[in-house]
Short mmCIF file of C-alpha atoms in Angstrom, two decimals:
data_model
loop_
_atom_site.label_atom_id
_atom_site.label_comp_id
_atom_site.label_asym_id
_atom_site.label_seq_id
_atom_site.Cartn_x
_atom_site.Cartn_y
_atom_site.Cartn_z
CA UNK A 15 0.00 0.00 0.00
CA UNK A 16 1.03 3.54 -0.77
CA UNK A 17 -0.15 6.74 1.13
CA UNK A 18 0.76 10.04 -0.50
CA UNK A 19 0.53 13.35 0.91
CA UNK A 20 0.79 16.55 0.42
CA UNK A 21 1.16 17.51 4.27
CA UNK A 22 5.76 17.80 4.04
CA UNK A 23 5.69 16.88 8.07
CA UNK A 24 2.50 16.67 10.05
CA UNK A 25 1.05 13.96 7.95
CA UNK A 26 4.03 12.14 6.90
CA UNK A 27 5.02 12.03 10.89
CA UNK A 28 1.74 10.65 11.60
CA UNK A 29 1.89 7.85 8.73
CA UNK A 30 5.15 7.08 9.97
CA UNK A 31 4.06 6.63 13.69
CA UNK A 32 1.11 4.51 12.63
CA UNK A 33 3.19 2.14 11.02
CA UNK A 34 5.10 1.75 14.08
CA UNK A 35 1.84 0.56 15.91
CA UNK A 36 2.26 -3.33 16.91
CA UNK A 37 -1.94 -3.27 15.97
CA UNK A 38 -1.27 -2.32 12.29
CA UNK A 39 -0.32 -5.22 10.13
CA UNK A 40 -0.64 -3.70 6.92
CA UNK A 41 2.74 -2.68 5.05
CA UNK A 42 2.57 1.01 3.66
CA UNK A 43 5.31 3.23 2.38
CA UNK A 44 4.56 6.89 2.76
CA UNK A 45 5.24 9.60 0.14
CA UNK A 46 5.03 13.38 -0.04
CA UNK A 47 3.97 14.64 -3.15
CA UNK A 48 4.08 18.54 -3.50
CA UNK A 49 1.39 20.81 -5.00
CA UNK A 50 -2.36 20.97 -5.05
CA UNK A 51 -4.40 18.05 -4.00
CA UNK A 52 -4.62 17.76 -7.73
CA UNK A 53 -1.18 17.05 -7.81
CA UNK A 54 -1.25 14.83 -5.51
CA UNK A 55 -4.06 12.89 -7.13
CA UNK A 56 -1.90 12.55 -10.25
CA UNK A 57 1.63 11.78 -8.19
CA UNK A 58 -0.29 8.64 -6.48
CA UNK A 59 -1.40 7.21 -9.32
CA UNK A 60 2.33 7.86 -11.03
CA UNK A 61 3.96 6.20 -8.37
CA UNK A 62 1.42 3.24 -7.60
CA UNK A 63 2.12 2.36 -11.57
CA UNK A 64 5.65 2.76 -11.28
CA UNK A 65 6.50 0.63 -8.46
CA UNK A 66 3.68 -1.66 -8.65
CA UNK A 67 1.33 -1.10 -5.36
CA UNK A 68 -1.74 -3.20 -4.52
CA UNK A 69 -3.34 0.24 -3.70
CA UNK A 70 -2.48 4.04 -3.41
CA UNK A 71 -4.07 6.64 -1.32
CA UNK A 72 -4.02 10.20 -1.30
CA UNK A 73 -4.40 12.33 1.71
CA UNK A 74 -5.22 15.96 1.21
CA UNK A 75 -4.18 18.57 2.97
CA UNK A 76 -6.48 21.31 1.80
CA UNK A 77 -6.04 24.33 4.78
CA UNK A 78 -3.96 25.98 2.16
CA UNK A 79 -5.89 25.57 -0.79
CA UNK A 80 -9.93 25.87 0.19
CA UNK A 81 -10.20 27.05 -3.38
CA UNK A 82 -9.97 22.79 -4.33
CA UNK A 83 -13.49 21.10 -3.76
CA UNK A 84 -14.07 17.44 -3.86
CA UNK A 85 -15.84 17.27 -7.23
CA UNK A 86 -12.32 18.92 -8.20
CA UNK A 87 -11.03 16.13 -6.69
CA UNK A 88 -13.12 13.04 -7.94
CA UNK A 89 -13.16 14.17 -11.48
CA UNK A 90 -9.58 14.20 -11.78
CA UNK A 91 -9.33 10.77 -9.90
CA UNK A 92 -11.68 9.61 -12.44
CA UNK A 93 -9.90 11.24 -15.32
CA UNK A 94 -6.98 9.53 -14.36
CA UNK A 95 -7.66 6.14 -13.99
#
């Protein structure tokens, strides 16, 4: 599993804790991915094609960018895959 974000500490330190957790058995790599949530949309899907993941998610941080809605968001997931 891949989990992507566009959060540079916060989120990636809280990913990174989790995986620590002797309750979660499921193997995830974390990746930042800078820019818009749209961005980050399109660098999850890059990288779960490149290096072959079961799944990929992307986890918006959107306090900096209200301006991105979630239609925004699920048409480009659907555009991309």
């Amino acid at each position: 599993m891949l989990i992507t974000t566009n959060g540079e500490s916060t989120e990636r330190a809280y990913f990174d804790a989790l995986k620590r957790e002797p309750w979660v058995s499921v193997k995830a790599a974390v990746a930042v991915e800078r820019g818009s949530p749209v961005d980050l949309i399109r660098g999850a899907y890059r990288r779960q094609r490149e290096d072959d993941y079961d799944e990929a998610w992307a986890v918006c941080d959107v306090e900096g960018n209200p301006s991105t809605s979630v239609g925004v968001l699920v048409a480009e997931l659907k555009r991309v895959i």
